[in-house]
mmCIF file of C-alpha atoms in Angstrom:
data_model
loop_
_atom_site.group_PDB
_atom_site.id
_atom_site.type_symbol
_atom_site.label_atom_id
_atom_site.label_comp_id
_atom_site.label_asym_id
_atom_site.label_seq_id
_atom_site.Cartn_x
_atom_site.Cartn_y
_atom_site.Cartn_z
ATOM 1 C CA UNK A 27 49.163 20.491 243.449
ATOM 2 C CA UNK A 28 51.665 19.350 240.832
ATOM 3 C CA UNK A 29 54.801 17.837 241.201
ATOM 4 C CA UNK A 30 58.590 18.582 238.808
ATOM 5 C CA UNK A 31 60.045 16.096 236.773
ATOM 6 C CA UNK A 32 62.821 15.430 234.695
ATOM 7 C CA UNK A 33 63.658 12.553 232.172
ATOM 8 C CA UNK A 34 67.485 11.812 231.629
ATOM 9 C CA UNK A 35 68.439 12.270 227.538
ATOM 10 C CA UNK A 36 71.783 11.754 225.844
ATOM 11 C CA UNK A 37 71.958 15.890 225.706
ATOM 12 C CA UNK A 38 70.660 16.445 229.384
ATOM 13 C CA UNK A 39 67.215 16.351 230.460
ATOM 14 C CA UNK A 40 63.484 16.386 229.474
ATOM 15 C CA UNK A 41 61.621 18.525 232.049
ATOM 16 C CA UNK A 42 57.802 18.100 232.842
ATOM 17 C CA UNK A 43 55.439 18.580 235.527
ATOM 18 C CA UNK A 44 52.681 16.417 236.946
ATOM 19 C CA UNK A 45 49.282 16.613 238.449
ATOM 20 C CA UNK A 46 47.046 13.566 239.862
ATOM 21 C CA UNK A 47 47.754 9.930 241.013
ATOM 22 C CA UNK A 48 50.224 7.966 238.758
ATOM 23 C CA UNK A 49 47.073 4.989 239.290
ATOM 24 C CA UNK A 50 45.360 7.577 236.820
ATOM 25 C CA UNK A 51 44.804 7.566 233.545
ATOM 26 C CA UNK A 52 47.425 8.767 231.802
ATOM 27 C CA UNK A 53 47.340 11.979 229.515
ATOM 28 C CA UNK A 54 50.743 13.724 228.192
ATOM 29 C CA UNK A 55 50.064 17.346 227.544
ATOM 30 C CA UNK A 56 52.381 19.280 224.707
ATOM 31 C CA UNK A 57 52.749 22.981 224.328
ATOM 32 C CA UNK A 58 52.923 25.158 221.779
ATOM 33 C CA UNK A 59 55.539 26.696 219.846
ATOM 34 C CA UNK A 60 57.836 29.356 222.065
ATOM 35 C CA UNK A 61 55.586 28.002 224.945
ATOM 36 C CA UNK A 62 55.820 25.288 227.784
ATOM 37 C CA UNK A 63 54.363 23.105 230.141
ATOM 38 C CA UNK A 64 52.390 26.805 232.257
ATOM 39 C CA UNK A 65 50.605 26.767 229.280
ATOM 40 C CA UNK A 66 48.479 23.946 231.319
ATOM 41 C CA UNK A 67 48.148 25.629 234.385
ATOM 42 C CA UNK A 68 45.083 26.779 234.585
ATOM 43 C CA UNK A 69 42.817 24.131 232.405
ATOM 44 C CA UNK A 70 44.656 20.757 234.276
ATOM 45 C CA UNK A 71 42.856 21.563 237.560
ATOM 46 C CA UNK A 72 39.147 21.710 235.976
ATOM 47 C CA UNK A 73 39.842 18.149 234.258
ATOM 48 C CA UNK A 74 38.661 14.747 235.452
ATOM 49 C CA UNK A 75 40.622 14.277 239.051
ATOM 50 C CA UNK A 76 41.273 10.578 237.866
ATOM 51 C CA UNK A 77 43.869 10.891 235.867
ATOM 52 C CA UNK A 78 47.316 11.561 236.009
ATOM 53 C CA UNK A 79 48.100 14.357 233.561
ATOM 54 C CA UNK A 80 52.200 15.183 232.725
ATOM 55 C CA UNK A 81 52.496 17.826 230.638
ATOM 56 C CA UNK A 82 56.168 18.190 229.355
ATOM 57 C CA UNK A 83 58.802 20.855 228.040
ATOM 58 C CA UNK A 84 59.699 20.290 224.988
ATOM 59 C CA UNK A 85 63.745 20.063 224.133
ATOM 60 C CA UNK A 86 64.819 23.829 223.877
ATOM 61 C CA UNK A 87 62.083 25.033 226.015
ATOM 62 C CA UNK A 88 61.126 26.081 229.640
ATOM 63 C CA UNK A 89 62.735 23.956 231.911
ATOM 64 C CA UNK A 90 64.387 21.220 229.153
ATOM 65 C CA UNK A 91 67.744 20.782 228.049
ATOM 66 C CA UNK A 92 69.189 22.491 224.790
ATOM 67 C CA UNK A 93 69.797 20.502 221.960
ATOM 68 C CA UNK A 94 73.440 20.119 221.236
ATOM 69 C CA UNK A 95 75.670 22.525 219.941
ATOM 70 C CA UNK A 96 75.174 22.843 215.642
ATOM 71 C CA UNK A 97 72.213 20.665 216.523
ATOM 72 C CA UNK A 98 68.969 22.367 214.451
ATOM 73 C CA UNK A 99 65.685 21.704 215.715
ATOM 74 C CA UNK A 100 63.515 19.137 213.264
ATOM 75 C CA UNK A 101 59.833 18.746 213.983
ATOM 76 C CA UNK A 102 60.483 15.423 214.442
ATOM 77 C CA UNK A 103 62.926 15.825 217.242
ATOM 78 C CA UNK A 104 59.412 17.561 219.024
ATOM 79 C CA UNK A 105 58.052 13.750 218.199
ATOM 80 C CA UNK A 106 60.964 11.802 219.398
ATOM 81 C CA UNK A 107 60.947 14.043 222.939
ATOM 82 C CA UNK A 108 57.490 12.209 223.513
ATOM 83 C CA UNK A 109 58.403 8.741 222.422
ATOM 84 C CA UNK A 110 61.593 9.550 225.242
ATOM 85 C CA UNK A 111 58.884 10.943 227.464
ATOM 86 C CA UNK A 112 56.180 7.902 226.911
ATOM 87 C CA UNK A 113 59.747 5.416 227.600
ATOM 88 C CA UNK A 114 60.379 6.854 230.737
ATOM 89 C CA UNK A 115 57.065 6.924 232.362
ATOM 90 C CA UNK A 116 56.717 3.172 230.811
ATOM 91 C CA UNK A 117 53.053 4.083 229.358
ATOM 92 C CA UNK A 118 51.676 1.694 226.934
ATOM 93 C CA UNK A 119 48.467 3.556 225.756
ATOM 94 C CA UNK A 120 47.770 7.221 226.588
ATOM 95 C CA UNK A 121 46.089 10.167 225.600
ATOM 96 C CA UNK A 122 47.632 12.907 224.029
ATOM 97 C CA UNK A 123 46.613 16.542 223.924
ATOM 98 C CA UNK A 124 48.628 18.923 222.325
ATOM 99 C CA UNK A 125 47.874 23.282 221.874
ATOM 100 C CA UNK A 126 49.372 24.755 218.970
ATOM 101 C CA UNK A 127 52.379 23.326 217.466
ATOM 102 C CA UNK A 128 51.846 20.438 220.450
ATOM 103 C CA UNK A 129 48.752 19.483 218.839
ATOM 104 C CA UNK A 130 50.593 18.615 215.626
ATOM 105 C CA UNK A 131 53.525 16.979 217.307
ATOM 106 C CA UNK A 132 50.689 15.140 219.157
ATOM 107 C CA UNK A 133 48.993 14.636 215.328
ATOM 108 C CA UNK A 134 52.316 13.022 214.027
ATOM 109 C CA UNK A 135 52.879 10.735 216.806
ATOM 110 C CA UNK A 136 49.821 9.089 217.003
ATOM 111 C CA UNK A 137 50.450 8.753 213.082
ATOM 112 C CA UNK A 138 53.441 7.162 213.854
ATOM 113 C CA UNK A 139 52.517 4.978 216.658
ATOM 114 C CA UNK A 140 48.532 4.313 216.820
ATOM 115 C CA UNK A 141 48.604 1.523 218.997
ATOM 116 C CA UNK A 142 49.987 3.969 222.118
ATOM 117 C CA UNK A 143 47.349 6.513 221.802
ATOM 118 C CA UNK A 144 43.876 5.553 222.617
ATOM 119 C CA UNK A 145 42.322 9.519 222.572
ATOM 120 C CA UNK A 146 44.014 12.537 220.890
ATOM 121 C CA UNK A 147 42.338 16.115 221.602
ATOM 122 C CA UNK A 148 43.850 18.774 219.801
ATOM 123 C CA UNK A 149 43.406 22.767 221.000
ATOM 124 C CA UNK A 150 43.471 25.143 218.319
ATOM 125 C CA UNK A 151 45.676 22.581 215.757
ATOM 126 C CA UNK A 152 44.296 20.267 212.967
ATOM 127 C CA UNK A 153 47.061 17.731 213.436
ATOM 128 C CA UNK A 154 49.038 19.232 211.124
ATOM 129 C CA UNK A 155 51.552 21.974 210.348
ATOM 130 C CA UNK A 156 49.745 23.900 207.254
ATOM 131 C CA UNK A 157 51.994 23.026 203.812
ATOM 132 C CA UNK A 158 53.836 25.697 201.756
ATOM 133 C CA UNK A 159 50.879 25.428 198.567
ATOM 134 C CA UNK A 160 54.043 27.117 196.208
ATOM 135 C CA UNK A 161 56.791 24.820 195.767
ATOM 136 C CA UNK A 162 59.359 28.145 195.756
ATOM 137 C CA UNK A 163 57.664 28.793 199.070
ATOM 138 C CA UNK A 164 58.195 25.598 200.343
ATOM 139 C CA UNK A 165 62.271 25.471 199.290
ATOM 140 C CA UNK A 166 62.320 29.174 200.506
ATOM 141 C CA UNK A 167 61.438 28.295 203.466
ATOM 142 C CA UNK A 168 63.817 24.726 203.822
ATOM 143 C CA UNK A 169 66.394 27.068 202.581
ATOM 144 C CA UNK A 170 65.258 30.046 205.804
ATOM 145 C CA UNK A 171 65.975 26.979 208.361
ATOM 146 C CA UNK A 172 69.781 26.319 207.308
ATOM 147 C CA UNK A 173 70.401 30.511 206.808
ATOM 148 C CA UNK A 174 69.138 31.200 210.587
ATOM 149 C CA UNK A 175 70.410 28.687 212.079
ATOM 150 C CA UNK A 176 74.236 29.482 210.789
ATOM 151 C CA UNK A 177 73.647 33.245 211.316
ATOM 152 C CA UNK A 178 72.476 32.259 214.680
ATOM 153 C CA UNK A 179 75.890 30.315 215.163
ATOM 154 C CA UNK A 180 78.000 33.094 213.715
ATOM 155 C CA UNK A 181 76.881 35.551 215.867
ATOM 156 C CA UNK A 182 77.171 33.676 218.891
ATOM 157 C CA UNK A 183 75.333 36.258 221.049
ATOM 158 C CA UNK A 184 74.141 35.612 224.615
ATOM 159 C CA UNK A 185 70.907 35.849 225.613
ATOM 160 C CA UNK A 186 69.749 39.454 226.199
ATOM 161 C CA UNK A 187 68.005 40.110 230.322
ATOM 162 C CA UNK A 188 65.343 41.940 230.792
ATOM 163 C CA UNK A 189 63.424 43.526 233.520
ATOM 164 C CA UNK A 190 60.252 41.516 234.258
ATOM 165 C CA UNK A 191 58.167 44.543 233.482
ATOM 166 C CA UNK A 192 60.196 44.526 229.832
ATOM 167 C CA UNK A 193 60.357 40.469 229.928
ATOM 168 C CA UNK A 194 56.464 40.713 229.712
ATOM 169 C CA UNK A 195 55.562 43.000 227.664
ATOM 170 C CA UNK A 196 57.914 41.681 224.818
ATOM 171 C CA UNK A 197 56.321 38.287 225.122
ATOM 172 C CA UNK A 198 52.713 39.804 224.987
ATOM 173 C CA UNK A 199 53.843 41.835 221.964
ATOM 174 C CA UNK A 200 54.827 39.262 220.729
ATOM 175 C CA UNK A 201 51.617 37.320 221.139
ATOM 176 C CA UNK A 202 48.144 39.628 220.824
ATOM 177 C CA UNK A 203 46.610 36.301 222.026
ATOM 178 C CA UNK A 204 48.064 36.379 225.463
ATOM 179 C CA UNK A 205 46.244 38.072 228.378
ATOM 180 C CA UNK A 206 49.055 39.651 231.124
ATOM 181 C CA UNK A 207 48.010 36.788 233.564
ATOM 182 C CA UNK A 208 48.822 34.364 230.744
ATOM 183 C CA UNK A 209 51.878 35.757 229.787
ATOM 184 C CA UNK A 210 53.131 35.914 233.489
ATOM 185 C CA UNK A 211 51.982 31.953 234.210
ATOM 186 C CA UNK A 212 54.553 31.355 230.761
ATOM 187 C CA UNK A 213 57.571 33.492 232.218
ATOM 188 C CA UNK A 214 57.453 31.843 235.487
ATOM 189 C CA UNK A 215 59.156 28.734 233.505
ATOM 190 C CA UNK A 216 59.793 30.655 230.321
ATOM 191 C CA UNK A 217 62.281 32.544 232.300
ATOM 192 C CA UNK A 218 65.377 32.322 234.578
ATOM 193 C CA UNK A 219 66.209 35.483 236.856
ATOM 194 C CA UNK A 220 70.168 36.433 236.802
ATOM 195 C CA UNK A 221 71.289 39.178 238.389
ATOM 196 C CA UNK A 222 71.304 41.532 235.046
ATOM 197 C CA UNK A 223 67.197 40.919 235.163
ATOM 198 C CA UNK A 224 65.286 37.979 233.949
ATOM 199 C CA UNK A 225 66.500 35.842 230.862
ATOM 200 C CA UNK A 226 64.522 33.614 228.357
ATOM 201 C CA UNK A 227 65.120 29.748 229.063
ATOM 202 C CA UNK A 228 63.965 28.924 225.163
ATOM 203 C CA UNK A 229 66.719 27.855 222.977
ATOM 204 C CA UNK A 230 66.669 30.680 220.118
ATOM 205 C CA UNK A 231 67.490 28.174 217.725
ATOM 206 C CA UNK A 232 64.357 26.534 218.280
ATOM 207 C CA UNK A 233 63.027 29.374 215.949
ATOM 208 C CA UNK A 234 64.636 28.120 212.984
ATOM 209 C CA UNK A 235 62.716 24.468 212.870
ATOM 210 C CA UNK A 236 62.663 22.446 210.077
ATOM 211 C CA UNK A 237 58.527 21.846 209.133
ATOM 212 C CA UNK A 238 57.138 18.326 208.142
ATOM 213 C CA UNK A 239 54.194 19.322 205.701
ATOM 214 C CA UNK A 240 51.590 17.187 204.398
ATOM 215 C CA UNK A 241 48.921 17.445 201.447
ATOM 216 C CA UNK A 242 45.102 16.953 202.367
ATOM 217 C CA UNK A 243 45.081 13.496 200.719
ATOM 218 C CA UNK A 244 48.020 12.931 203.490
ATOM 219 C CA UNK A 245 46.529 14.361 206.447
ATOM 220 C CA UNK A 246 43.103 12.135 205.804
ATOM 221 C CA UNK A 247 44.946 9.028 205.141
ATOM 222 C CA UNK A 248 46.711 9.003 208.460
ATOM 223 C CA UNK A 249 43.937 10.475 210.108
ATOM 224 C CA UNK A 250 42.580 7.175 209.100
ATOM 225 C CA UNK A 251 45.523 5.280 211.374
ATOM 226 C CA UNK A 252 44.141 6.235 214.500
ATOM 227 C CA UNK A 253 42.756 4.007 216.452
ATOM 228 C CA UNK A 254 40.486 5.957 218.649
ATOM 229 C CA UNK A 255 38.571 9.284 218.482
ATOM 230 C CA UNK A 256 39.706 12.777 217.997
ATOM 231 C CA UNK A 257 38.158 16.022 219.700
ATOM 232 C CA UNK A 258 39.389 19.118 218.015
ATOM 233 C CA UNK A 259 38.550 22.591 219.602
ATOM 234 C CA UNK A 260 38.733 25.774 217.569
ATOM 235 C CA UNK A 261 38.602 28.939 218.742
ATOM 236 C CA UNK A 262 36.520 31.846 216.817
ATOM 237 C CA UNK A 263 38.897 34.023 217.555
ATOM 238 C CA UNK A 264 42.052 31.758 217.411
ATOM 239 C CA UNK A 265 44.562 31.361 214.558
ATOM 240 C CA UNK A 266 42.424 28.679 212.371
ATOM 241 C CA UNK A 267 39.439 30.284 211.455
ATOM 242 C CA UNK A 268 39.222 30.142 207.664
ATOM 243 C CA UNK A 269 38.122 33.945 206.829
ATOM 244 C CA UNK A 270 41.186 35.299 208.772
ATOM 245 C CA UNK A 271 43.869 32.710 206.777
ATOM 246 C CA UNK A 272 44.693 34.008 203.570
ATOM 247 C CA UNK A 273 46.812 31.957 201.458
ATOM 248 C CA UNK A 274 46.373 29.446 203.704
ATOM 249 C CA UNK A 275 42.410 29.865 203.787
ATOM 250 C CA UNK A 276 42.369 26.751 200.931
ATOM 251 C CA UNK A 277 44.393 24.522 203.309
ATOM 252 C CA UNK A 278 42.544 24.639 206.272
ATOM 253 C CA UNK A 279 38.505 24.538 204.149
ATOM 254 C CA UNK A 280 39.681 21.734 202.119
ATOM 255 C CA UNK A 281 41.099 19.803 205.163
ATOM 256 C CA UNK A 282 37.732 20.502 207.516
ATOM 257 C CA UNK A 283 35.395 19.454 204.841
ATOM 258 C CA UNK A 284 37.177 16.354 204.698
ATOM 259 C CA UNK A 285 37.219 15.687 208.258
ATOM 260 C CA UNK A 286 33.359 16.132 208.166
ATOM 261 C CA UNK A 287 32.741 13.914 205.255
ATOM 262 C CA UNK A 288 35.469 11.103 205.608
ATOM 263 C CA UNK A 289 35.857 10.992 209.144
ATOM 264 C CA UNK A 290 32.679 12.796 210.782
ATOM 265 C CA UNK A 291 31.840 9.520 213.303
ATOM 266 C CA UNK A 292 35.658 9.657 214.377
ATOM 267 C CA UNK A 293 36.763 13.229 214.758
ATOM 268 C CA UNK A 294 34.484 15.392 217.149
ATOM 269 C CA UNK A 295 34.836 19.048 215.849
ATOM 270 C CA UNK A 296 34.004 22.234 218.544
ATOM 271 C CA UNK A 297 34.142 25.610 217.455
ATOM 272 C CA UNK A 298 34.303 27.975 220.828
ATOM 273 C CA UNK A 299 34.372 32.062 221.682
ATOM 274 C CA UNK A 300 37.915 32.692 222.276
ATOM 275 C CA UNK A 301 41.875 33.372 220.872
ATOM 276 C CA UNK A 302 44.077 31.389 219.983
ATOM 277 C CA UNK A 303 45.036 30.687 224.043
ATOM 278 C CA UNK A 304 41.205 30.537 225.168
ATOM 279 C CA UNK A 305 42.387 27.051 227.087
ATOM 280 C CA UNK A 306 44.687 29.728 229.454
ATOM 281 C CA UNK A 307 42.836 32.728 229.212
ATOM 282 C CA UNK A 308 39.183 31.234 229.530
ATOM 283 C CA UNK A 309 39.981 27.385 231.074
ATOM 284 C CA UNK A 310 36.197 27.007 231.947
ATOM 285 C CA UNK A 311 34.775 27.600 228.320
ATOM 286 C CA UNK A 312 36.733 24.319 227.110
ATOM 287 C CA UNK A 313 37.043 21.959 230.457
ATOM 288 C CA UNK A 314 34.101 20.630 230.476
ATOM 289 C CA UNK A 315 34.038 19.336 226.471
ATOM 290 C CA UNK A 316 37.676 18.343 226.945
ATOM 291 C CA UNK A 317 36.070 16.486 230.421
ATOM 292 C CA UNK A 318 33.235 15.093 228.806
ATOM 293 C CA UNK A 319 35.655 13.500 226.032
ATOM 294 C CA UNK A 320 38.155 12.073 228.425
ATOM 295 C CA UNK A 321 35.596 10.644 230.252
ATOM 296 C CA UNK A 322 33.481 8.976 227.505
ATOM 297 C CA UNK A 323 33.074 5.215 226.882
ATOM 298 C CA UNK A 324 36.057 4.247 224.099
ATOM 299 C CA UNK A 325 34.497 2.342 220.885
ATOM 300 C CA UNK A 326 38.112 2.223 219.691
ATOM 301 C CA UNK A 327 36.114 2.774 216.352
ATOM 302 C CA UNK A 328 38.643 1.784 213.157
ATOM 303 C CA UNK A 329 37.967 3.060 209.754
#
């Protein structure tokens, strides 16, 4: 059983659902990019039973508020939604675990503020959002964020409905990772039904993000600033495996075989069968690491 919240913000609300006692320990949960809080559904229930697990929407996503009106979406907005979140609840020290794009807002944060986050597990993310290795790349794509975001404005179209039938198959078009049960678990908050069929709750402006990138000398450093230990789960399948990357193959080597030889005793690195979404699809094959982790002794080892 799981109970809905909401968190007041200067733009409207911060919406978030919780499971367990708040006597728990605490663990904030972050979704991916597109995604929400559903995302959690299935793996929450095979975790340890004491703690008390919120997993959140992020602003411009399933049940949250909309940014403001001209208001782009920054990566760092993603961050400041969990320092609101963290506020509100009044939680001191936490762990974070964050899929996808919620594993690097989860990265960032415990960059930024060490001394809240006492365990960080990260599902199919390194912490990071992979860095443009061109610089016209990385100014084609600053320049991408401002474009959208006024074409977006100028054509000031309302959101399209859909049948649910149509709702789901564009998001598991969308998404080859997503299994139909998956992508129905999503819609259920992803979604609001009107009478003209069911419409998406995201923000479509939330597509045009502006990316904080970092080099590999970067990401080690303030890998360095954490205070506690790291569990990382890849999936062989998933979006991160180094044969399938491309241009981005470099990135992702270069930043593994440093984790392994700078921070090997801090960051606990599991490679499992799966996609991308294996924590939704196939809960069981990555409970009982992620149970094993949260339930571990703390060292709070510092390099």
């Amino acid at each position: 059983m799981f109970s809905e919240v909401k968190f007041p913000v200067p733009w409207g609300h911060l919406a978030a659902k919780a499971w367990g006692s708040p006597e728990g320990h605490p663990v904030l949960c972050l979704h991916g990019w597109l995604d929400n809080a559903n995302t959690f559904d299935r793996l929450i229930p095979l975790l340890p039973k004491d703690c008390h697990y919120v997993a959140m929407d992020f602003s411009g996503h399933g049940l949250s508020s909309h940014r403001p009106a001209g208001s782009p979406y920054h990566f760092l907005d993603y961050v400041s939604d969990v320092r609101r979140v963290a506020a509100a609840l009044q939680w001191r020290r936490f762990t974070l675990m964050g899929h996808s794009m919620g594993g690097a807002v989860a990265g960032m944060f415990s960059f930024l503020y060490p001394e809240m986050v006492d365990k960080l597990i990260l599902l199919e993310n390194l912490g990071f959002l992979l860095a443009p290795e061109d610089t016209e790349a990385w100014l084609k794509s600053k320049r991408m964020v401002i474009d959208r975001l006024l074409s977006l404005e100028a054509r000031q179209q309302a959101p399209k409905a859909h049948s649910p039938e149509a709702a789901l198959q564009r998001l598991l078009e969308a998404n080859r990772h997503l299994t139909a049960e998956g992508g129905a678990i999503l819609l259920q908050r992803g979604a609001t039904e009107t009478p003209a069929g069911l419409v998406y709750n995201r923000d479509m402006r939330v597509r045009t993000q502006s990316r904080e990138s970092l080099t590999v000398e970067q990401c080690v450093k303030l890998l360095q600033k954490i205070q506690d230990r790291v569990l990382i789960i890849l999936a062989r399948d998933g979006l991160l495996v180094p044969h399938k990357l491309e241009s981005k193959n470099h990135f992702v080597i270069a930043l593994r075989e440093a984790f392994e030889r700078t921070l090997k005793e801090h960051i606990q690195l599991v490679e499992v069968p799966g996609s991308h979404f294996v924590h939704m699809n196939e809960p069981e094959v990555v409970s009982g690491i992620i149970s094993n982790f949260l339930t571990a002794h703390s060292t709070r080892a510092r390099l």
